[in-house]
CSV table of C-alpha atoms in Angstrom, one decimal:
chain,number,residue,atom,x,y,z
A,1,MET,CA,-5.4,-35.6,2.9
A,2,SER,CA,-2.7,-34.2,5.3
A,3,LEU,CA,-2.0,-30.5,5.5
A,4,ALA,CA,1.4,-31.2,4.0
A,5,ASP,CA,-0.1,-33.1,1.0
A,6,THR,CA,-2.7,-30.3,0.6
A,7,ALA,CA,0.0,-27.6,0.6
A,8,ARG,CA,2.1,-29.5,-2.0
A,9,LYS,CA,-0.9,-30.0,-4.2
A,10,LEU,CA,-1.9,-26.3,-4.0
A,11,ASP,CA,1.6,-25.2,-4.9
A,12,ALA,CA,1.7,-27.5,-7.8
A,13,LEU,CA,-1.6,-26.1,-9.1
A,14,ASP,CA,-0.8,-22.5,-8.4
A,15,PRO,CA,-1.2,-20.5,-11.7
A,16,ILE,CA,1.1,-17.7,-10.6
A,17,ALA,CA,3.8,-19.9,-9.0
A,18,HIS,CA,6.2,-18.7,-11.7
A,19,CYS,CA,6.2,-15.2,-10.2
A,20,ARG,CA,8.2,-16.5,-7.2
A,21,ASP,CA,11.1,-16.9,-9.7
A,22,GLU,CA,11.1,-13.1,-10.1
A,23,PHE,CA,12.3,-12.6,-6.6
A,24,ASP,CA,15.7,-13.0,-4.8
A,25,LEU,CA,14.6,-15.1,-1.8
A,26,ASP,CA,16.5,-17.1,0.8
A,27,PRO,CA,15.1,-20.6,0.5
A,28,GLU,CA,15.6,-21.1,4.3
A,29,VAL,CA,13.4,-18.2,5.2
A,30,VAL,CA,9.6,-18.1,5.4
A,31,TYR,CA,8.9,-14.5,4.7
A,32,LEU,CA,5.5,-13.3,5.8
A,33,ASN,CA,6.1,-9.6,6.2
A,34,GLY,CA,5.6,-8.4,2.7
A,35,ASN,CA,2.8,-6.2,4.1
A,36,SER,CA,5.6,-4.1,5.7
A,37,LEU,CA,8.5,-4.5,3.3
A,38,GLY,CA,8.2,-6.5,0.1
A,39,ALA,CA,10.8,-9.0,-1.0
A,40,LEU,CA,13.6,-8.0,-3.5
A,41,PRO,CA,12.6,-8.5,-7.1
A,42,SER,CA,15.6,-9.9,-9.1
A,43,ALA,CA,15.2,-7.2,-11.7
A,44,VAL,CA,16.1,-4.4,-9.3
A,45,ALA,CA,19.8,-4.9,-8.8
A,46,PRO,CA,20.8,-5.0,-12.5
A,47,ARG,CA,18.5,-2.1,-13.3
A,48,LEU,CA,20.0,0.0,-10.5
A,49,ALA,CA,23.5,-0.9,-11.7
A,50,GLU,CA,22.5,0.4,-15.2
A,51,VAL,CA,21.0,3.6,-13.7
A,52,VAL,CA,24.1,4.3,-11.6
A,53,ASN,CA,26.8,3.2,-14.0
A,54,GLU,CA,25.4,4.2,-17.3
A,55,GLN,CA,22.6,6.8,-16.8
A,56,TRP,CA,24.2,8.7,-14.0
A,57,GLY,CA,27.8,7.7,-14.6
A,58,ARG,CA,28.0,8.3,-18.3
A,59,ARG,CA,25.0,10.4,-19.3
A,60,LEU,CA,25.3,12.6,-16.2
A,61,ILE,CA,22.9,15.5,-16.1
A,62,ARG,CA,21.6,14.6,-19.6
A,63,GLY,CA,19.6,11.8,-17.8
A,64,TRP,CA,17.0,14.4,-16.8
A,65,GLY,CA,16.1,14.9,-20.4
A,66,GLU,CA,16.4,11.2,-21.3
A,67,GLY,CA,13.7,9.9,-19.0
A,68,TRP,CA,14.3,11.0,-15.5
A,69,TRP,CA,12.1,14.1,-15.5
A,70,ARG,CA,8.9,12.4,-16.4
A,71,ALA,CA,9.5,9.2,-14.4
A,72,PRO,CA,6.9,10.2,-11.7
A,73,GLU,CA,4.1,10.4,-14.2
A,74,ARG,CA,5.3,7.4,-16.3
A,75,ILE,CA,5.6,5.1,-13.3
A,76,GLY,CA,2.3,6.5,-12.0
A,77,ASP,CA,0.7,5.2,-15.2
A,78,ARG,CA,2.2,1.8,-14.5
A,79,ILE,CA,0.6,1.8,-11.0
A,80,ALA,CA,-2.7,3.2,-12.3
A,81,PRO,CA,-4.2,-0.2,-13.5
A,82,LEU,CA,-3.5,-1.7,-10.1
A,83,VAL,CA,-5.7,0.9,-8.4
A,84,GLY,CA,-8.4,1.1,-11.1
A,85,SER,CA,-7.3,4.4,-12.5
A,86,ALA,CA,-7.2,5.8,-16.0
A,87,PRO,CA,-3.8,7.1,-17.2
A,88,GLY,CA,-2.8,10.6,-16.2
A,89,GLN,CA,-4.2,10.5,-12.7
A,90,VAL,CA,-1.4,8.9,-10.6
A,91,VAL,CA,1.9,10.5,-9.8
A,92,VAL,CA,4.8,8.9,-7.9
A,93,GLY,CA,7.0,10.8,-5.5
A,94,ASP,CA,7.6,11.8,-1.8
A,95,SER,CA,6.4,9.7,1.1
A,96,THR,CA,2.9,8.5,2.0
A,97,SER,CA,2.9,11.0,4.9
A,98,VAL,CA,3.8,13.9,2.6
A,99,ASN,CA,1.2,12.9,-0.1
A,100,LEU,CA,-1.4,12.5,2.6
A,101,PHE,CA,-0.7,16.0,3.8
A,102,LYS,CA,-1.1,17.3,0.3
A,103,ALA,CA,-4.4,15.4,-0.3
A,104,LEU,CA,-6.0,16.4,3.0
A,105,VAL,CA,-5.3,20.1,2.7
A,106,ALA,CA,-6.3,20.1,-1.0
A,107,ALA,CA,-9.6,18.2,-0.1
A,108,ILE,CA,-10.5,20.8,2.6
A,109,ARG,CA,-9.7,23.6,0.1
A,110,LEU,CA,-12.0,21.8,-2.5
A,111,ASN,CA,-14.8,21.7,0.0
A,112,PRO,CA,-14.8,25.0,1.9
A,113,GLY,CA,-17.1,26.1,4.7
A,114,ARG,CA,-17.4,22.6,6.3
A,115,PRO,CA,-15.8,22.5,9.8
A,116,GLU,CA,-15.1,18.8,10.2
A,117,LEU,CA,-12.4,16.3,9.3
A,118,LEU,CA,-13.4,12.7,10.0
A,119,VAL,CA,-10.6,10.2,10.6
A,120,ASP,CA,-10.7,6.4,10.9
A,121,ALA,CA,-10.3,5.8,14.7
A,122,ALA,CA,-8.1,2.8,14.1
A,123,THR,CA,-5.9,4.6,11.5
A,124,PHE,CA,-2.2,4.0,11.0
A,125,PRO,CA,-0.5,6.4,13.4
A,126,THR,CA,1.1,8.6,10.8
A,127,ASP,CA,-2.3,9.2,9.2
A,128,GLY,CA,-3.6,10.4,12.5
A,129,TYR,CA,-0.6,12.7,13.1
A,130,ILE,CA,-0.9,14.3,9.7
A,131,ALA,CA,-4.6,14.7,10.1
A,132,GLU,CA,-4.1,16.5,13.4
A,133,SER,CA,-1.6,18.8,11.8
A,134,VAL,CA,-3.9,19.5,8.9
A,135,ALA,CA,-6.7,20.3,11.3
A,136,ARG,CA,-4.6,22.8,13.1
A,137,LEU,CA,-3.4,24.5,10.0
A,138,THR,CA,-6.8,24.7,8.3
A,139,GLY,CA,-9.0,25.4,11.3
A,140,VAL,CA,-11.3,22.4,11.0
A,141,GLU,CA,-12.3,20.1,13.8
A,142,ILE,CA,-11.0,16.6,13.8
A,143,ARG,CA,-13.3,13.7,14.9
A,144,GLN,CA,-12.5,10.0,15.1
A,145,VAL,CA,-15.0,7.5,13.9
A,146,PRO,CA,-14.8,3.7,13.7
A,147,MET,CA,-14.7,2.7,10.0
A,148,PRO,CA,-17.8,0.4,10.3
A,149,GLU,CA,-19.7,3.6,11.3
A,150,ALA,CA,-18.1,5.9,8.8
A,151,ALA,CA,-21.0,5.8,6.3
A,152,GLU,CA,-23.4,6.9,9.0
A,153,ALA,CA,-21.0,9.4,10.6
A,154,VAL,CA,-20.5,11.7,7.6
A,155,SER,CA,-22.8,14.7,7.5
A,156,GLU,CA,-23.2,18.1,5.9
A,157,ARG,CA,-20.5,19.3,8.4
A,158,THR,CA,-17.9,17.0,7.0
A,159,ALA,CA,-15.4,18.4,4.6
A,160,VAL,CA,-13.4,15.2,4.2
A,161,LEU,CA,-13.2,11.6,5.5
A,162,LEU,CA,-9.8,10.0,5.8
A,163,ALA,CA,-10.3,6.3,5.4
A,164,ASN,CA,-8.1,3.2,5.3
A,165,HIS,CA,-9.0,0.6,2.7
A,166,VAL,CA,-7.5,-2.3,4.8
A,167,ASP,CA,-7.0,-1.9,8.5
A,168,PHE,CA,-3.3,-2.2,9.2
A,169,ARG,CA,-3.7,-4.3,12.4
A,170,SER,CA,-6.7,-6.6,11.8
A,171,GLY,CA,-6.6,-6.9,8.0
A,172,VAL,CA,-10.3,-5.9,7.7
A,173,LEU,CA,-11.2,-4.7,4.2
A,174,HIS,CA,-13.6,-1.8,4.2
A,175,ASP,CA,-16.2,-1.1,1.5
A,176,MET,CA,-14.7,1.6,-0.6
A,177,GLY,CA,-17.8,2.0,-2.8
A,178,ALA,CA,-20.4,2.2,-0.1
A,179,ILE,CA,-18.4,4.6,2.1
A,180,THR,CA,-17.5,6.9,-0.8
A,181,GLU,CA,-21.1,6.9,-2.0
A,182,ALA,CA,-22.4,7.7,1.5
A,183,ALA,CA,-19.9,10.6,1.8
A,184,HIS,CA,-20.9,12.0,-1.6
A,185,ARG,CA,-24.6,11.9,-0.7
A,186,VAL,CA,-23.9,14.6,2.0
A,187,GLY,CA,-21.4,16.5,-0.1
A,188,ALA,CA,-18.3,15.2,1.7
A,189,LEU,CA,-15.1,14.1,0.1
A,190,VAL,CA,-13.0,11.0,0.9
A,191,VAL,CA,-9.3,10.5,0.9
A,192,TRP,CA,-8.4,6.8,0.8
A,193,ASP,CA,-5.2,5.3,2.2
A,194,LEU,CA,-4.3,2.3,0.0
A,195,CYS,CA,-1.1,1.2,1.7
A,196,HIS,CA,-2.3,-2.3,2.6
A,197,SER,CA,-4.4,-2.9,-0.5
A,198,VAL,CA,-2.4,-1.8,-3.5
A,199,GLY,CA,-0.8,-4.8,-5.1
A,200,ALA,CA,-2.8,-7.2,-2.8
A,201,LEU,CA,-6.3,-6.9,-4.1
A,202,PRO,CA,-8.3,-5.0,-6.8
A,203,VAL,CA,-8.9,-1.3,-6.1
A,204,GLU,CA,-11.5,0.5,-8.2
A,205,LEU,CA,-10.8,4.2,-7.7
A,206,ASP,CA,-12.4,5.5,-11.0
A,207,ALA,CA,-15.4,3.1,-10.7
A,208,HIS,CA,-16.2,4.3,-7.2
A,209,GLN,CA,-15.7,8.0,-8.1
A,210,VAL,CA,-13.0,8.3,-5.3
A,211,ASP,CA,-11.9,11.8,-4.7
A,212,LEU,CA,-8.3,11.4,-3.7
A,213,ALA,CA,-6.0,8.5,-2.6
A,214,VAL,CA,-2.5,7.8,-1.5
A,215,GLY,CA,-0.4,4.7,-1.1
A,216,CYS,CA,3.0,3.3,-0.5
A,217,THR,CA,5.0,1.1,-2.9
A,218,TYR,CA,7.4,-0.7,-0.6
A,219,LYS,CA,4.8,-3.3,0.6
A,220,PHE,CA,3.0,-5.4,-1.9
A,221,LEU,CA,4.5,-3.5,-4.8
A,222,ASN,CA,8.0,-4.4,-3.6
A,223,GLY,CA,9.6,-1.1,-4.4
A,224,GLY,CA,12.2,-1.3,-1.7
A,225,PRO,CA,12.8,0.4,1.7
A,226,GLY,CA,11.7,4.0,1.5
A,227,ALA,CA,10.4,3.7,-2.0
A,228,PRO,CA,8.4,6.7,-3.2
A,229,ALA,CA,4.7,6.8,-2.6
A,230,PHE,CA,1.9,7.7,-5.0
A,231,LEU,CA,-0.9,10.2,-5.2
A,232,TYR,CA,-4.2,9.8,-7.1
A,233,VAL,CA,-6.0,12.9,-8.3
A,234,PRO,CA,-8.8,12.1,-10.8
A,235,GLN,CA,-9.1,14.3,-13.8
A,236,ARG,CA,-12.4,15.8,-12.6
A,237,LEU,CA,-10.6,17.4,-9.6
A,238,GLN,CA,-7.2,18.2,-11.1
A,239,ALA,CA,-8.1,21.8,-12.1
A,240,GLY,CA,-9.1,22.6,-8.5
A,241,PHE,CA,-6.4,20.5,-6.8
A,242,ASP,CA,-4.7,23.2,-4.8
A,243,GLN,CA,-2.0,21.4,-2.9
A,244,PRO,CA,-0.1,23.1,-0.1
A,245,LEU,CA,3.5,22.0,-1.1
A,246,SER,CA,3.7,24.0,-4.3
A,247,GLY,CA,7.3,23.1,-5.3
A,248,TRP,CA,9.0,23.8,-8.5
A,249,CYS,CA,8.4,20.3,-10.0
A,250,GLY,CA,4.6,20.9,-9.9
A,251,HIS,CA,4.9,24.1,-11.8
A,252,ALA,CA,3.4,24.4,-15.3
A,253,ASP,CA,6.8,25.6,-16.6
A,254,PRO,CA,9.4,24.6,-14.0
A,255,PHE,CA,12.4,25.7,-16.0
A,256,ALA,CA,11.1,29.2,-16.6
A,257,MET,CA,12.2,30.0,-13.1
A,258,ALA,CA,9.2,32.3,-12.7
A,259,ALA,CA,8.8,34.2,-9.5
A,260,GLY,CA,5.1,33.2,-9.1
A,261,TYR,CA,3.7,29.7,-8.9
A,262,THR,CA,1.4,28.4,-11.7
A,263,PRO,CA,0.4,24.8,-11.2
A,264,ASP,CA,0.6,22.3,-14.0
A,265,ALA,CA,-2.7,21.5,-15.6
A,266,GLY,CA,-2.6,17.8,-14.9
A,267,VAL,CA,-1.6,15.4,-12.2
A,268,THR,CA,1.9,16.8,-12.3
A,269,ARG,CA,0.7,19.5,-10.0
A,270,GLY,CA,0.8,16.9,-7.3
A,271,ARG,CA,4.6,16.9,-7.5
A,272,THR,CA,6.7,19.0,-5.1
A,273,GLY,CA,10.5,18.7,-5.2
A,274,THR,CA,13.1,16.9,-7.3
A,275,PRO,CA,12.3,13.2,-7.5
A,276,ASP,CA,14.6,10.6,-6.0
A,277,ILE,CA,15.6,8.9,-9.2
A,278,LEU,CA,17.4,5.9,-7.7
A,279,SER,CA,14.4,4.9,-5.6
A,280,MET,CA,12.1,5.8,-8.4
A,281,LEU,CA,13.8,3.6,-11.0
A,282,ALA,CA,14.2,0.7,-8.5
A,283,LEU,CA,10.4,0.8,-8.1
A,284,ASP,CA,10.1,0.9,-11.9
A,285,ALA,CA,12.0,-2.4,-12.2
A,286,ALA,CA,10.0,-3.9,-9.3
A,287,LEU,CA,6.8,-3.3,-11.2
A,288,ASP,CA,8.0,-5.5,-14.1
A,289,VAL,CA,6.5,-8.6,-12.4
A,290,TRP,CA,3.0,-7.2,-13.1
A,291,ASP,CA,3.6,-7.8,-16.8
A,292,LYS,CA,3.5,-11.5,-16.0
A,293,THR,CA,0.3,-11.7,-13.9
A,294,SER,CA,-2.8,-9.7,-13.0
A,295,ILE,CA,-4.2,-8.2,-9.8
A,296,ALA,CA,-7.2,-10.6,-10.2
A,297,GLU,CA,-5.0,-13.6,-10.1
A,298,VAL,CA,-3.1,-12.2,-7.1
A,299,ARG,CA,-6.4,-11.6,-5.3
A,300,THR,CA,-7.6,-15.2,-6.0
A,301,LYS,CA,-4.4,-16.7,-4.7
A,302,GLY,CA,-4.3,-14.3,-1.7
A,303,LEU,CA,-7.7,-15.5,-0.5
A,304,ARG,CA,-6.9,-19.2,-1.0
A,305,LEU,CA,-3.5,-18.7,0.7
A,306,THR,CA,-4.9,-17.0,3.8
A,307,ASP,CA,-7.8,-19.6,3.9
A,308,PHE,CA,-5.3,-22.4,3.9
A,309,PHE,CA,-3.2,-20.6,6.6
A,310,LEU,CA,-6.4,-20.3,8.8
A,311,SER,CA,-7.2,-24.0,8.3
A,312,CYS,CA,-3.7,-24.8,9.5
A,313,VAL,CA,-4.2,-22.5,12.5
A,314,ASP,CA,-7.4,-24.2,13.4
A,315,GLU,CA,-5.9,-27.7,13.2
A,316,LEU,CA,-2.5,-27.1,14.7
A,317,LEU,CA,-3.0,-24.2,17.1
A,318,GLY,CA,-6.7,-24.4,18.2
A,319,ASP,CA,-7.7,-22.2,21.1
A,320,ARG,CA,-4.1,-21.2,21.9
A,321,VAL,CA,-4.6,-18.2,19.5
A,322,THR,CA,-7.4,-15.9,18.7
A,323,VAL,CA,-7.9,-14.9,15.0
A,324,ARG,CA,-8.5,-11.2,14.7
A,325,THR,CA,-9.0,-11.1,10.9
A,326,PRO,CA,-12.3,-11.9,9.2
A,327,ARG,CA,-12.7,-15.3,7.7
A,328,THR,CA,-14.9,-13.9,5.0
A,329,GLU,CA,-13.6,-12.1,1.9
A,330,ASN,CA,-13.7,-8.7,3.5
A,331,ARG,CA,-10.1,-9.0,4.4
A,332,GLY,CA,-6.8,-8.0,2.9
A,333,ASN,CA,-3.7,-10.2,2.6
A,334,HIS,CA,-2.5,-10.3,6.2
A,335,ILE,CA,-3.8,-12.3,9.1
A,336,ALA,CA,-3.7,-11.1,12.7
A,337,LEU,CA,-3.5,-13.6,15.6
A,338,SER,CA,-3.7,-12.6,19.2
A,339,VAL,CA,-1.5,-14.5,21.7
A,340,PRO,CA,-0.1,-13.7,25.2
A,341,GLU,CA,3.4,-12.3,25.1
A,342,ALA,CA,3.1,-11.7,21.4
A,343,GLY,CA,6.2,-9.6,21.1
A,344,GLN,CA,8.4,-12.3,22.6
A,345,VAL,CA,6.7,-15.0,20.5
A,346,MET,CA,7.5,-13.0,17.3
A,347,LYS,CA,11.1,-12.6,18.3
A,348,GLU,CA,11.4,-16.4,18.7
A,349,LEU,CA,9.7,-17.0,15.4
A,350,ILE,CA,12.1,-14.6,13.6
A,351,SER,CA,15.0,-16.4,15.2
A,352,ARG,CA,13.7,-19.6,13.6
A,353,GLU,CA,13.5,-17.9,10.2
A,354,VAL,CA,9.7,-17.3,10.2
A,355,ILE,CA,9.4,-13.6,9.7
A,356,GLY,CA,6.2,-11.8,10.5
A,357,ASP,CA,5.7,-8.8,12.7
A,358,TYR,CA,4.2,-7.7,16.1
A,359,ARG,CA,1.7,-5.0,16.8
A,360,PRO,CA,0.9,-4.0,20.4
A,361,PRO,CA,-0.6,-5.2,22.6
A,362,ASP,CA,-0.9,-8.8,21.5
A,363,VAL,CA,-1.0,-9.2,17.7
A,364,LEU,CA,1.1,-11.5,15.6
A,365,ARG,CA,0.7,-10.2,12.0
A,366,PHE,CA,1.5,-12.3,9.0
A,367,GLY,CA,1.5,-10.8,5.5
A,368,PHE,CA,0.9,-13.1,2.5
A,369,ALA,CA,2.3,-11.7,-0.7
A,370,PRO,CA,0.9,-14.0,-3.3
A,371,LEU,CA,3.6,-13.2,-5.9
A,372,TYR,CA,6.1,-15.2,-3.9
A,373,VAL,CA,4.6,-16.8,-0.8
A,374,ARG,CA,3.8,-20.5,-1.2
A,375,TYR,CA,1.2,-22.7,0.6
A,376,THR,CA,4.1,-24.8,2.0
A,377,ASP,CA,5.3,-21.5,3.6
A,378,ALA,CA,2.0,-21.0,5.3
A,379,LEU,CA,2.0,-24.5,6.7
A,380,THR,CA,5.7,-24.2,7.9
A,381,ALA,CA,4.9,-21.0,9.6
A,382,VAL,CA,2.0,-22.5,11.6
A,383,GLN,CA,4.1,-25.5,12.5
A,384,VAL,CA,6.8,-23.3,13.9
A,385,ILE,CA,4.2,-21.1,15.8
A,386,ALA,CA,2.8,-24.3,17.3
A,387,ASP,CA,6.3,-25.4,18.4
A,388,VAL,CA,7.1,-22.0,19.9
A,389,LEU,CA,3.8,-21.8,21.8
């Protein structure tokens, strides 16, 4: 069977093919960059129009008492099943960088007397920048460690390990359970960055007794550019979660306008300032698609889709590219290929309506969002790459 016939057959048998209808997509574009910015869900524009014209336009400030004020917790509870969390442990708001700052400082405060902050040596740059700032502010030492060595690197000196669930360049999926367990054996805490795994594959925060986690919502959750991030604080740590950005929205009684800060008893203490309601409710609409599928179905398709892409790469590209992503199941939903002049190659691909992205020095990165990417898209992308090369 030809690759084209295989792609058509796989698309015809795809049990979540109907989810593509939930997105506003240009049929002429092969979009393989959902790991940077998800596609636009069709539900977002009408929902935002209603929020702007009716809620803001007609209800005005009454909107805060009619659903806006508790949106961070309510939407957090919608994300909770996607990260393996019970309700009341996820709150939405601020950016990933801001939430990471909160989580790292709080983790160090939860684990005093330990002088070391371990950081994934291949971490996304903003995580490293935030970690360096946290280390300066708290007086701990920062040490970089390759994630495959993290379980052995944690020690009695380690206050917290900052770990990425999926590597943003290579797509390698790290073992959350094993790494968290190794950290706990020596009394260390772990903060997990879920930006490249939430909405792409199952995450089991509660089952693995994860301490704290952060993630963005504009990639595989399709919340839109600059959509608010989320923060996970399990119930067992909420009473001691002393975050450094103690804004009024995290106060136990924010409208009392008290001079002193008393944190809320629950995950609300993770909030800081007034939430961005327009972005928040756009994300709320984007999450509606998860009522029509499950993260297990998405993961199954994600592995099959990337397997098919790799088979196309092997047949059509051969040794002209080097695959940097594992071919086993310990990968996320993006594939990294190394080629000479990768930046220029990606520019040419984008000019031909195949949209991925480039990571220095030589990586072409293609993200497969199973909710809307088809097997025929994967084949088309490889055919265009072959032509460009």
